[in-house]
Coordinates of C-alpha atoms in Angstrom, one line a residue:
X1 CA -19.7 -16.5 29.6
X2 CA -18.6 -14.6 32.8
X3 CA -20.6 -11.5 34.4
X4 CA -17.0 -9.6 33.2
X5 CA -17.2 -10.9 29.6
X6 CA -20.7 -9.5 29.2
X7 CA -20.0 -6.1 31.7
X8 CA -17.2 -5.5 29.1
X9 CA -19.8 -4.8 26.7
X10 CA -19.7 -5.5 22.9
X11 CA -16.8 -6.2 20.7
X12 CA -16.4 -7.0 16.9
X13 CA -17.5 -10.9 17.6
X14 CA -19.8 -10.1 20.5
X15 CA -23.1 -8.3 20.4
X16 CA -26.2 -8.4 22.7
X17 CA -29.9 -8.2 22.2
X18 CA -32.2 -7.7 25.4
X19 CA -34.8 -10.2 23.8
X20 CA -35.8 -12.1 20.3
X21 CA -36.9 -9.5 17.9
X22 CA -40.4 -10.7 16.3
X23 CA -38.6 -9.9 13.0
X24 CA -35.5 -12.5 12.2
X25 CA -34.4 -9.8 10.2
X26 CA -33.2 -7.9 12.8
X27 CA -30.3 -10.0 14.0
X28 CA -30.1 -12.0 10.8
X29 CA -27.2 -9.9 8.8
X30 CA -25.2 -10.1 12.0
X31 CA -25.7 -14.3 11.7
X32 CA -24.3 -13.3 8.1
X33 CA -21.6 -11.3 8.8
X34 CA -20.3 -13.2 11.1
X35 CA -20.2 -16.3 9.1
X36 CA -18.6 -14.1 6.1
X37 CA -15.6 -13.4 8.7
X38 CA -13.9 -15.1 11.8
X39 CA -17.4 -16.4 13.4
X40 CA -19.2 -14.6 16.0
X41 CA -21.6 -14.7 19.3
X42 CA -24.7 -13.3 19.1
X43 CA -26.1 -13.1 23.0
X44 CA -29.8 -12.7 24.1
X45 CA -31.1 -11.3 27.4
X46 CA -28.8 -8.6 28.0
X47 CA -29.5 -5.6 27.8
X48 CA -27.6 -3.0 25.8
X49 CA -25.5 -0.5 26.6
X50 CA -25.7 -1.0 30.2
X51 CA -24.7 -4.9 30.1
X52 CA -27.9 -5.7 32.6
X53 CA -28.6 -9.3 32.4
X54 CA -32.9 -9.2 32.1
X55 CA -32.7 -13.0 30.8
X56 CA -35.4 -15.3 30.5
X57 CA -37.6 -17.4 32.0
X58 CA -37.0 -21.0 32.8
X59 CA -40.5 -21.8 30.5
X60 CA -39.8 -19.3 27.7
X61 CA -36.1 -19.9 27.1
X62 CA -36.4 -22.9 25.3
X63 CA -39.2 -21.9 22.9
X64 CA -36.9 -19.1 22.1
X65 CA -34.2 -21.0 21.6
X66 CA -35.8 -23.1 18.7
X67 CA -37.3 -20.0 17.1
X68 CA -33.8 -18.5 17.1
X69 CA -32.7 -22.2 15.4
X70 CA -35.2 -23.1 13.0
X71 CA -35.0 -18.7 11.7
X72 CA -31.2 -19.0 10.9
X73 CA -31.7 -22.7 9.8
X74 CA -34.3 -21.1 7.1
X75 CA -32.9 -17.8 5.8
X76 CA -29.6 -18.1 5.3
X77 CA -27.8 -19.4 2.5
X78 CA -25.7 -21.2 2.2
X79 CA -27.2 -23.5 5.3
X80 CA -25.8 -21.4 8.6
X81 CA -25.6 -24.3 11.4
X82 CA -25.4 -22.2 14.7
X83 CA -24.7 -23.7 18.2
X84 CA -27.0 -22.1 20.5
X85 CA -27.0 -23.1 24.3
X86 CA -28.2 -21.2 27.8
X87 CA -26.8 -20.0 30.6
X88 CA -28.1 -19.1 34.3
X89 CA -27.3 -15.9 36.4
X90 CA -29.5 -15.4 39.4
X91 CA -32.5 -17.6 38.1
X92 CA -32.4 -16.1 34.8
X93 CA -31.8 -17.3 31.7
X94 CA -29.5 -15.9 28.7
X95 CA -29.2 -17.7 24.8
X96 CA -25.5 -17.7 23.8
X97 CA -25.8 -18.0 20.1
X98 CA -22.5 -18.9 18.5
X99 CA -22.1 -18.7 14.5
X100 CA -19.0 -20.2 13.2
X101 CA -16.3 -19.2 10.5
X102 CA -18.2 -20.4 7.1
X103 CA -16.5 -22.3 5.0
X104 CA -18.4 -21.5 1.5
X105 CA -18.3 -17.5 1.6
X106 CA -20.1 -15.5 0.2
X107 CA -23.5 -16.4 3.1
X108 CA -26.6 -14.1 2.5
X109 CA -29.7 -13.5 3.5
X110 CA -32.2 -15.9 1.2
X111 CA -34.8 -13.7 0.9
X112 CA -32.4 -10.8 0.1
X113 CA -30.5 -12.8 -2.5
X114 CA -26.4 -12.4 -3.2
X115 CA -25.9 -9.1 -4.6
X116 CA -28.3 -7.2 -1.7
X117 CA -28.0 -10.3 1.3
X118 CA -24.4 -10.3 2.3
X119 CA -23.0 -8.6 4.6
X120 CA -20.0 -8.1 7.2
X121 CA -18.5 -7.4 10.3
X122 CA -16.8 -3.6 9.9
X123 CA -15.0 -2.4 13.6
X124 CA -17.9 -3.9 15.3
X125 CA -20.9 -3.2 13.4
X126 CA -22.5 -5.3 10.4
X127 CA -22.5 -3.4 7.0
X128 CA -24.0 -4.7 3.9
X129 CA -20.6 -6.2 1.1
X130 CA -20.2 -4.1 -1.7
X131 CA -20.0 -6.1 -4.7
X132 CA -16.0 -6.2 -5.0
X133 CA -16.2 -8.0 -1.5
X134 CA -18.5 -10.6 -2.9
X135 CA -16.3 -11.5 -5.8
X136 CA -13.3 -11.9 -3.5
X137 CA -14.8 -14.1 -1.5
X138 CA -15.9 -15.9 -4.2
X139 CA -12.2 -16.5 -5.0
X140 CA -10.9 -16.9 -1.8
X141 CA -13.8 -19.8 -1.0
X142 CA -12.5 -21.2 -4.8
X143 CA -8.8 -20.7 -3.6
X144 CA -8.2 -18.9 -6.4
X145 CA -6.9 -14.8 -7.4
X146 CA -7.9 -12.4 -9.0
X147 CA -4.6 -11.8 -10.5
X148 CA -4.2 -15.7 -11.8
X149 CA -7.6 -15.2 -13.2
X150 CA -7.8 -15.3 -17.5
X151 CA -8.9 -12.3 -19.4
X152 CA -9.6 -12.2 -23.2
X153 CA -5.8 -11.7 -24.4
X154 CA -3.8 -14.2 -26.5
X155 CA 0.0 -13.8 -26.2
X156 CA 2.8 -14.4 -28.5
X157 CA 5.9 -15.7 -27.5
X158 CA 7.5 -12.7 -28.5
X159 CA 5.3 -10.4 -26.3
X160 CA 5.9 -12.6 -23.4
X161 CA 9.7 -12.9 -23.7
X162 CA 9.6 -9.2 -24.2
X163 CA 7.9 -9.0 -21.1
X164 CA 10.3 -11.5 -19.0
X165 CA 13.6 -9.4 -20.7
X166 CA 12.3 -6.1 -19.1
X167 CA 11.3 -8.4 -15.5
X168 CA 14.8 -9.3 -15.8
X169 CA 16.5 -6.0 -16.2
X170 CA 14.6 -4.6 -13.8
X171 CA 15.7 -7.2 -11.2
X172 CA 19.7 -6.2 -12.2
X173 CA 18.3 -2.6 -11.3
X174 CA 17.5 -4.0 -7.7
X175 CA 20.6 -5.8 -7.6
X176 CA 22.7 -4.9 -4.3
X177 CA 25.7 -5.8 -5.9
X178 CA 28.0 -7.7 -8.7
X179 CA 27.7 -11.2 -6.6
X180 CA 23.9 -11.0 -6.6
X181 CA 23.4 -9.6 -10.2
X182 CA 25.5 -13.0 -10.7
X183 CA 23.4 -14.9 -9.3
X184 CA 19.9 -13.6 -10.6
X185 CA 18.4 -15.9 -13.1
X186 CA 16.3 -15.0 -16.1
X187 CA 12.8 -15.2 -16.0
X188 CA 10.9 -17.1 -18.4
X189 CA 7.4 -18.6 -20.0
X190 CA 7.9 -21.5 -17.4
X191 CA 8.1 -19.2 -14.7
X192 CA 5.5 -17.3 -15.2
X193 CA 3.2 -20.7 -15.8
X194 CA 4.1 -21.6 -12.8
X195 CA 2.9 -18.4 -11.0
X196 CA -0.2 -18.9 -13.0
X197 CA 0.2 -15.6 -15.0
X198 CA -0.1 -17.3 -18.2
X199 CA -2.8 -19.7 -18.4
X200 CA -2.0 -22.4 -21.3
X201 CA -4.9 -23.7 -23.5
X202 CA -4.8 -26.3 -26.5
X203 CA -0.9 -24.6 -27.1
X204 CA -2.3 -21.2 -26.8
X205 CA -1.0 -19.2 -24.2
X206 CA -4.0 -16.0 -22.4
X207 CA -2.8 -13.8 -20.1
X208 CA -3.8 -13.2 -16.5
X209 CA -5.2 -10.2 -14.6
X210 CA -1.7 -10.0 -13.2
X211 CA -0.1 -10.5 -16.3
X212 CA -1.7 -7.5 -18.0
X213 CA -0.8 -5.1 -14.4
X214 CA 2.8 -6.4 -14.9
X215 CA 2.4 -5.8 -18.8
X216 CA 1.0 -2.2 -18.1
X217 CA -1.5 -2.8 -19.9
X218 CA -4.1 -0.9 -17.9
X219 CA -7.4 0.1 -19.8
X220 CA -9.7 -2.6 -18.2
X221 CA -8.1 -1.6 -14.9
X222 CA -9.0 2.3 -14.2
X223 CA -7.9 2.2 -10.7
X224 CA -3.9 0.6 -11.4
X225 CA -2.1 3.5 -10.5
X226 CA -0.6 5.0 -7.5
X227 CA -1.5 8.7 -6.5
X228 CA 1.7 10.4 -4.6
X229 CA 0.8 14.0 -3.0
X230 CA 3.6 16.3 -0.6
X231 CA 1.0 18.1 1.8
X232 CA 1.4 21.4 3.6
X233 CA 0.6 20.7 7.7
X234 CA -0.9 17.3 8.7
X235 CA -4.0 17.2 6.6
X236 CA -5.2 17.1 3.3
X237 CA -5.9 21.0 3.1
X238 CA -3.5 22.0 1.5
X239 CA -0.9 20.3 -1.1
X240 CA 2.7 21.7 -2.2
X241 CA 2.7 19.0 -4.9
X242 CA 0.9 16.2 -6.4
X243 CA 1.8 13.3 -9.3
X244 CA -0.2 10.4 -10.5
X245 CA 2.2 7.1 -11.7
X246 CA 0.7 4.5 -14.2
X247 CA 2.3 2.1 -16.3
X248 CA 3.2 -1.4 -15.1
X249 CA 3.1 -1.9 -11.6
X250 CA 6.8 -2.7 -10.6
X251 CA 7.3 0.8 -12.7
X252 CA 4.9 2.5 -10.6
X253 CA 6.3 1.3 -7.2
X254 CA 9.8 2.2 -8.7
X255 CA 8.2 6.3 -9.7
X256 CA 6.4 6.4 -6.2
X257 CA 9.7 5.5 -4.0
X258 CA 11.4 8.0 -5.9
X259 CA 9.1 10.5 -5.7
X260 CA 9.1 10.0 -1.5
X261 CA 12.9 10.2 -1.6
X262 CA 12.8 13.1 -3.5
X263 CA 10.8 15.0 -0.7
X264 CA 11.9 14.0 2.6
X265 CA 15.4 15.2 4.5
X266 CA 18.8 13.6 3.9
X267 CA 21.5 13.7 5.9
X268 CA 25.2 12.8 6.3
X269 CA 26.8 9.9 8.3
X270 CA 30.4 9.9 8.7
X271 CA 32.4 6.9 9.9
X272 CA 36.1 7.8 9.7
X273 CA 36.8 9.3 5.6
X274 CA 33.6 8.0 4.3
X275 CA 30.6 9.5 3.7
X276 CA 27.1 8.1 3.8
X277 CA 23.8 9.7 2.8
X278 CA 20.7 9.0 5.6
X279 CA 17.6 9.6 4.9
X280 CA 15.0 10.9 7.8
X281 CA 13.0 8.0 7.2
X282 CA 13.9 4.2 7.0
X283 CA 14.6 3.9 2.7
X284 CA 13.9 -0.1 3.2
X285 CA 10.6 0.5 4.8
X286 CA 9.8 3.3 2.4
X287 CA 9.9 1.0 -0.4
X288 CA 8.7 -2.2 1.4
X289 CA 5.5 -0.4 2.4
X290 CA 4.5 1.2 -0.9
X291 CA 5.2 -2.8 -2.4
X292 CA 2.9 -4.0 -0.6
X293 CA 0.1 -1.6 -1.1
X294 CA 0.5 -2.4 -5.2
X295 CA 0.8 -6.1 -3.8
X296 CA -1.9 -7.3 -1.7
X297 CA -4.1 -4.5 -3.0
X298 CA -7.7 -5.7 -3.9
X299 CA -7.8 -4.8 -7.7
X300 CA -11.4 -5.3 -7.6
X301 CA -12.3 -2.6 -5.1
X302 CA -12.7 1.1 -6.3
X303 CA -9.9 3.8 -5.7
X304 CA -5.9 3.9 -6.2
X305 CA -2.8 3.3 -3.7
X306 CA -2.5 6.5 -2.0
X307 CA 1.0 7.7 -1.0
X308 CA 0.6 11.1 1.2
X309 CA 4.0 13.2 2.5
X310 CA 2.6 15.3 5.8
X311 CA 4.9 17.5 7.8
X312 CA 4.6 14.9 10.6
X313 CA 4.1 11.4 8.6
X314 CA 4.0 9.5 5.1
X315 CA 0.8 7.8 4.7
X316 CA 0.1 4.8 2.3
X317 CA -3.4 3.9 1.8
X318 CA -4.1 0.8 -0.1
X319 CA -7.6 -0.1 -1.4
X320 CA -9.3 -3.3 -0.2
X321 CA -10.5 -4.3 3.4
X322 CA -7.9 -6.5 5.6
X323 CA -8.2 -10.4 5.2
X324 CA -10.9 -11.2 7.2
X325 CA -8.9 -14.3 9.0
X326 CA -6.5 -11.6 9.7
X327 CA -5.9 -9.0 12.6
X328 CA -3.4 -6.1 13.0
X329 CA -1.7 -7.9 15.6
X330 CA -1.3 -11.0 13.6
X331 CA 0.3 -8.7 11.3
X332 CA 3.2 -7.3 13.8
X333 CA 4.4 -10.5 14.7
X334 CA 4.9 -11.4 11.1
X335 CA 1.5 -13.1 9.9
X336 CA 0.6 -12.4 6.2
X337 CA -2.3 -13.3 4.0
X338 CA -1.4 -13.0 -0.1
X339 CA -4.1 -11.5 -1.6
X340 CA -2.1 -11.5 -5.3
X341 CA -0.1 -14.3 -5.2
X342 CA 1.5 -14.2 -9.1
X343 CA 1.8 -10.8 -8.8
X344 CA 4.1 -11.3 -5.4
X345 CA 5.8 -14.3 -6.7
X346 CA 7.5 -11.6 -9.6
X347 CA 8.0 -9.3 -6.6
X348 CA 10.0 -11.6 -5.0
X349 CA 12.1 -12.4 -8.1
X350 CA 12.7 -9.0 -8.3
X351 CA 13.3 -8.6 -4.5
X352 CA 10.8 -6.0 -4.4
X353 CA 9.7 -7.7 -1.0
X354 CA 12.1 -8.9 1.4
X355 CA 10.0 -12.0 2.6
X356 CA 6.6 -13.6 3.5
X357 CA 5.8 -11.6 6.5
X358 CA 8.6 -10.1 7.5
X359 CA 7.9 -6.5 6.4
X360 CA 5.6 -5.6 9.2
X361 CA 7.9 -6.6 11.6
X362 CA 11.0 -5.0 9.7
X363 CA 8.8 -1.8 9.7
X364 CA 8.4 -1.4 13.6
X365 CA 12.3 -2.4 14.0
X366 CA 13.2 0.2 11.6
X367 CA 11.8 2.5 13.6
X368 CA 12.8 1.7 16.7
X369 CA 16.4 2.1 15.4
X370 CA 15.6 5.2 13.5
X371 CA 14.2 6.8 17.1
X372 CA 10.9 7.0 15.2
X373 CA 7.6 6.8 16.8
X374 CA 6.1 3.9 16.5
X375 CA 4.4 3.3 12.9
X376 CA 0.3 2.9 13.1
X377 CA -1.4 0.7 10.7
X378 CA -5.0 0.8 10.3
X379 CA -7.8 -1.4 8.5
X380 CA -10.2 1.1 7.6
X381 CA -13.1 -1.2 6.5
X382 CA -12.8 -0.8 2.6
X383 CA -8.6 -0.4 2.8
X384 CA -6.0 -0.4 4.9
X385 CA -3.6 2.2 5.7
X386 CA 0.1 2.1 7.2
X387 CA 1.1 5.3 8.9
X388 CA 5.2 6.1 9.2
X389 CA 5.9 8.7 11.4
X390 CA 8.5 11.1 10.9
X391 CA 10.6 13.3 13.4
X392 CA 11.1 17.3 13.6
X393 CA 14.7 18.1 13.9
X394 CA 15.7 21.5 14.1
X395 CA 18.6 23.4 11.7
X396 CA 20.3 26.1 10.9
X397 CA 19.8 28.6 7.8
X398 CA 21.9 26.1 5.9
X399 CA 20.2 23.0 6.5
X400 CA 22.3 21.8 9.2
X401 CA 21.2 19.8 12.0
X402 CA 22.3 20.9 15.4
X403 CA 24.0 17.9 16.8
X404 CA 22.8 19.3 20.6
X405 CA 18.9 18.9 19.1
X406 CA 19.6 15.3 18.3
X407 CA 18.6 12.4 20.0
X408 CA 21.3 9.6 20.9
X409 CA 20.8 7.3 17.6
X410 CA 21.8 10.2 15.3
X411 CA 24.6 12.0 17.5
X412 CA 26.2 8.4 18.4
X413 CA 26.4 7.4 14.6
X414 CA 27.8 10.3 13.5
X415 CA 25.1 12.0 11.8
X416 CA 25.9 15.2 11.1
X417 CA 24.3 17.7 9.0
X418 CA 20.7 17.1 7.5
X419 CA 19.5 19.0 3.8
X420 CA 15.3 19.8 4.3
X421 CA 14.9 20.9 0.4
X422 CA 11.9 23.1 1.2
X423 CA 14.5 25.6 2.4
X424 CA 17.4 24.9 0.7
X425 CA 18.2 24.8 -3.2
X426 CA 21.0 23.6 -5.2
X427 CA 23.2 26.6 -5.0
X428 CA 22.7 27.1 -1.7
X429 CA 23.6 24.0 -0.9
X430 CA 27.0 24.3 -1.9
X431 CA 27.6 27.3 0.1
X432 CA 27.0 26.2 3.0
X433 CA 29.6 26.4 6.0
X434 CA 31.0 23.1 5.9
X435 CA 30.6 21.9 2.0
X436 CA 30.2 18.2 3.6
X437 CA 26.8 17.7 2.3
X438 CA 25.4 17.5 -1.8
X439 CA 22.0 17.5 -3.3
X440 CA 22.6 13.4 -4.5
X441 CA 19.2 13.3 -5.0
X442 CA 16.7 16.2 -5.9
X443 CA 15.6 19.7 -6.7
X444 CA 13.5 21.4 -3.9
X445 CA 10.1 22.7 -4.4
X446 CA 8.9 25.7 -3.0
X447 CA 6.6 25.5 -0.9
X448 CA 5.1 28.9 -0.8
X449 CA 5.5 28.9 -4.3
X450 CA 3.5 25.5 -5.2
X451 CA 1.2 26.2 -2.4
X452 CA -0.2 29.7 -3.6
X453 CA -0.3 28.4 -6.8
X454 CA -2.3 25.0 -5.8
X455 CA -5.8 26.1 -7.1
X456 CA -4.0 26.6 -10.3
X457 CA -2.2 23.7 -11.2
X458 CA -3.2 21.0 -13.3
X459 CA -4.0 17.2 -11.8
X460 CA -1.6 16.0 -14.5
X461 CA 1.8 17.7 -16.6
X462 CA 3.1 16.4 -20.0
X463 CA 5.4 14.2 -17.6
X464 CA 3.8 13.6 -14.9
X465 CA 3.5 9.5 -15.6
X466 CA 7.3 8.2 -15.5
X467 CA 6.6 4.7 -15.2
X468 CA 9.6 3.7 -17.8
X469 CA 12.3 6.1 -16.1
X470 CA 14.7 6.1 -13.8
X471 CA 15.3 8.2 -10.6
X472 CA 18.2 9.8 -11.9
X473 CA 16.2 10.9 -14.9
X474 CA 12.8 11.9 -13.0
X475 CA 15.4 13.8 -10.8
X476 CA 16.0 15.9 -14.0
X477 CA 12.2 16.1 -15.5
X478 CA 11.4 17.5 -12.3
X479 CA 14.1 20.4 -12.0
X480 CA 13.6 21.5 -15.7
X481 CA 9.7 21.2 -14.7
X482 CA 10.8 23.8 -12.4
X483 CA 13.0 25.7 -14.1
X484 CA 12.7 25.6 -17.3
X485 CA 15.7 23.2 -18.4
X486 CA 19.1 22.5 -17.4
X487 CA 22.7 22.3 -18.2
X488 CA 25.3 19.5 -17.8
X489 CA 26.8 21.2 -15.2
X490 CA 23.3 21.5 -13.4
X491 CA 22.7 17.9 -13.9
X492 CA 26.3 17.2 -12.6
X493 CA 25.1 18.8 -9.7
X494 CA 21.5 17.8 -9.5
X495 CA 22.7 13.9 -9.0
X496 CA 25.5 14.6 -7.4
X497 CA 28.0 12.8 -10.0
X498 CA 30.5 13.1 -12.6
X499 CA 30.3 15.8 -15.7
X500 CA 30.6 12.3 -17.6
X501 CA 28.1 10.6 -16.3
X502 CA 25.5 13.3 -16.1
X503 CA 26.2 13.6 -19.7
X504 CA 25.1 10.1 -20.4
X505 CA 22.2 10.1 -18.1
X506 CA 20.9 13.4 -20.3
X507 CA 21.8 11.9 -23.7
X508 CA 20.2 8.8 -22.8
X509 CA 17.1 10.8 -22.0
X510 CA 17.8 12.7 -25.5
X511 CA 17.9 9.2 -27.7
X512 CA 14.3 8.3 -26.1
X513 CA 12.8 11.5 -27.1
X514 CA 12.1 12.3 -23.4
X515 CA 14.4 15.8 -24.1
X516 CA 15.3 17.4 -26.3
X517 CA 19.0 19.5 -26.8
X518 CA 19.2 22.8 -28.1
X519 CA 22.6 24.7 -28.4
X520 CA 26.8 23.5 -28.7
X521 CA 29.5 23.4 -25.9
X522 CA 28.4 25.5 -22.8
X523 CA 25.4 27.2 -24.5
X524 CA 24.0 23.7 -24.8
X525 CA 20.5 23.2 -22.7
X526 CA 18.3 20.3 -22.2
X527 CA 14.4 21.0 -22.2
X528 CA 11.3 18.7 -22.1
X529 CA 10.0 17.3 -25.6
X530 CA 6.6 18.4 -26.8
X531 CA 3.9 16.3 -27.9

């Protein structure tokens, strides 16, 4: 080491000691932690905080060094081998200590045994595992998933072709057009063998962790659900609305994305007659980074993907601490690390995920070309959390984006006019100067409205979980959640389509008992069924 390696003090695989604590203890779960992550060097003879070398003598440094051998050699298990060597600065003597990557994770402290002995390396300081970390490491060190792993579940070929039919549709639903819905191939049994969902046992077929997430079958799994909030300001003080989506997992993603949609800005693009709807944020990252927070999630750890909507960003939390041979910069340039490897196998079927590592860097360009600020992602320790930052743009009492308060990527594409539905409603929108721009996509919530009435409103409504429907049709549960119920011609309006075609979204919703219809030709209303 050089006197400006040690002067720049400690870092998450550097820390000093000014001498050789009597107790091994001491310095022992940092020998641990750092063979539980990416390796480490643990230096002795320098003093902390003000990087002073005090160093040893030329007689003592040697005795020291075999004590600091022989402790690690004893108390660790498995077996840590460290490389330990000296160095001279002025006539005195410093131990470099270097621990290396282990390669049979979980490594404890012997006399502390596996459940109370292991610990890790957490933004530079060493923090004992909770027990979730210990079983992934487990299955990374076995290679193996917790989503590939077999539960207690027999399956017929009836449930699982059930299963692969509604894969399948779903994947038409994702479709961008006729010439890839053409191409998409069916799922099946072998398929899903192959992703090791089903496991296969003297000709009976188990299901898989993953399996039973895609399946929603969700009671051994508490925490399988994403929580979506709209926040007042940019904290967690105050929230304008909240929903909670379970159900399978691809369903959940599906409710969540919508749910985002449904509460940021859209404007207009116009290149020559035709009209395009743009969103304030990126929709491709939208949905890319709420994937992966249901993909690469730890299903082991404690707490649900978090999807937060603040006045200045959306924030995705996802529980689980980052892959421990992987760093944030890694990550920009493309680098992944599957944590659920089935699960993102049917993800990619589906085209839920773009690629192996290319939604990081598809994130940042987004942004760039959206004239975003730069999006901040952060390993927290126990989860991992992508920030997407949005920008303030100033309008008019209708909505309407003043092309002079614009920066150059909006006013050179032709954006014109932006809808913020926290000001505008339905009606409203239809009156405004220019009629160029329709409510395609939502009902607006008030926020004064929702926010005085916060303390009063219940964590979950008789449809708040809509993990089987589509936007279209969550669209509509939310504005008769609102209102009370709606018409055809509401609906027509509400989706921004045909009279025919919101007709046959609502009876749809009618035949699976989600409404219910009351009335004949223009006194007929739609309302929500009761239980």
């Amino acid at each position: 080491m050089t006197i400006d390696e040690i002067k720049a003090g400690e870092t998450d695989n550097v820390e000093y000691k000014v001498d050789v604590p009597s107790k091994s203890e001491q310095y022992m779960r940092t020998v641990v932690a750092y063979a539980n992550a990416n390796g480490g060097r643990l230096v002795f003879g320098v003093e902390n905080n003000t990087w002073e070398i005090s160093g040893f003598t030329k007689e003592e440094v040697f005795r020291k060094m075999d004590a600091i051998t022989n402790a690690i050699f004893d108390s660790c298990e498995p077996k840590i081998t460290p490389s330990v060597s000296l160095q001279e600065f002025d006539g005195k003597y410093i131990i470099i200590v270097k621990i290396p990557a282990g390669m049979q994770k979980p490594y404890c402290i012997k006399s502390e045994g596996m459940l109370d002995g292991v610990y890790l390396r957490v933004s530079g300081t060493t923090r004992k595992a909770a027990l979730y970390q210990i079983q992934e490491m487990v299955l990374s060190t076995r290679n193996r998933c917790f989503d590939q792993e077999k539960v207690d579940r027999e399956l017929t070929d009836a449930e699982i072709e059930t299963l692969c039919e509604r894969l399948y549709s779903h994947a038409m639903e994702l479709c961008e057009d006729d010439e890839a819905r053409k191409k998409l191939k069916r799922i099946g049994k072998n398929q899903l063998l192959s992703y090791k969902l089903i496991v296969e046992e003297e000709n009976r077929s188990f299901a898989t962790n993953g399996y039973q997430l895609l399946d929603g079958q969700l009671d051994d799994y508490p925490d399988a659900s994403i929580q979506c909030a709209v926040f007042k300001g940019t904290s967690r003080n105050i929230f304008i609305t909240r929903k909670e989506f379970r159900g399978s997992i691809d369903m959940q993603v599906k409710s969540a994305y919508a749910f985002v949609l449904e509460h940021i800005d859209m404007g207009a693009r116009f290149e020559g007659l035709a009209r395009q709807d743009i969103y304030e944020l990126p929709i491709r990252t939208i949905r890319e980074i709420i994937t992966n927070a249901v993909c690469h999630r730890s299903y082991l750890s404690p707490g649900k993907v978090q999807v937060a909507l603040y006045d200045d960003r959306l924030e995705v939390t996802s529980p689980g601490m980052l892959d421990m041979d992987l760093t944030i910069e890694q990550m920009k340039t493309g680098l992944s690390r599957i944590r659920n490897r089935g699960i993102a196998e049917v993800f990619a079927y589906m085209h839920m995920i773009e690629g192996w590592g290319s939604g990081i860097p598809d994130m940042f360009m987004d942004a760039q070309q959206y004239g975003l600020p730069e999006p901040v992602l952060e390993d927290r320790g126990s989860d991992f959390r992508v920030n997407l930052y949005r920008r303030t743009l100033e309008t008019d009492l209708f909505g309407v984006v003043d092309p002079k308060n614009m920066g150059a990527n909006e006013s050179n594409s032709g954006l014109i006019s932006g809808t913020h539905r926290s000001d505008m409603d339905v009606d409203k929108i239809q009156k405004s100067a220019d009629k160029t721009l329709k409510n395609t996509d939502k009902v607006p919530i008030s926020a004064d409205k929702e926010v005085n009435g916060a303390d009063k409103m219940p964590i979950k409504s008789e449809i708040e979980i809509w993990g089987d429907l589509t936007p279209q049709q969550i669209n509509i549960c939310q504005y008769i959640e609102e209102h009370g119920s709606i018409t055809s011609h509401q609906a027509e309006k509400l989706l921004g389509v045909k009279q025919r075609r919101a007709r046959e979204v609502l009876k749809e919703m009618v035949n699976r008992d989600v409404l219910v219809k009351t009335g004949s030709y223009k006194s007929t209303k739609y309302w929500i069924k009761s239980e």
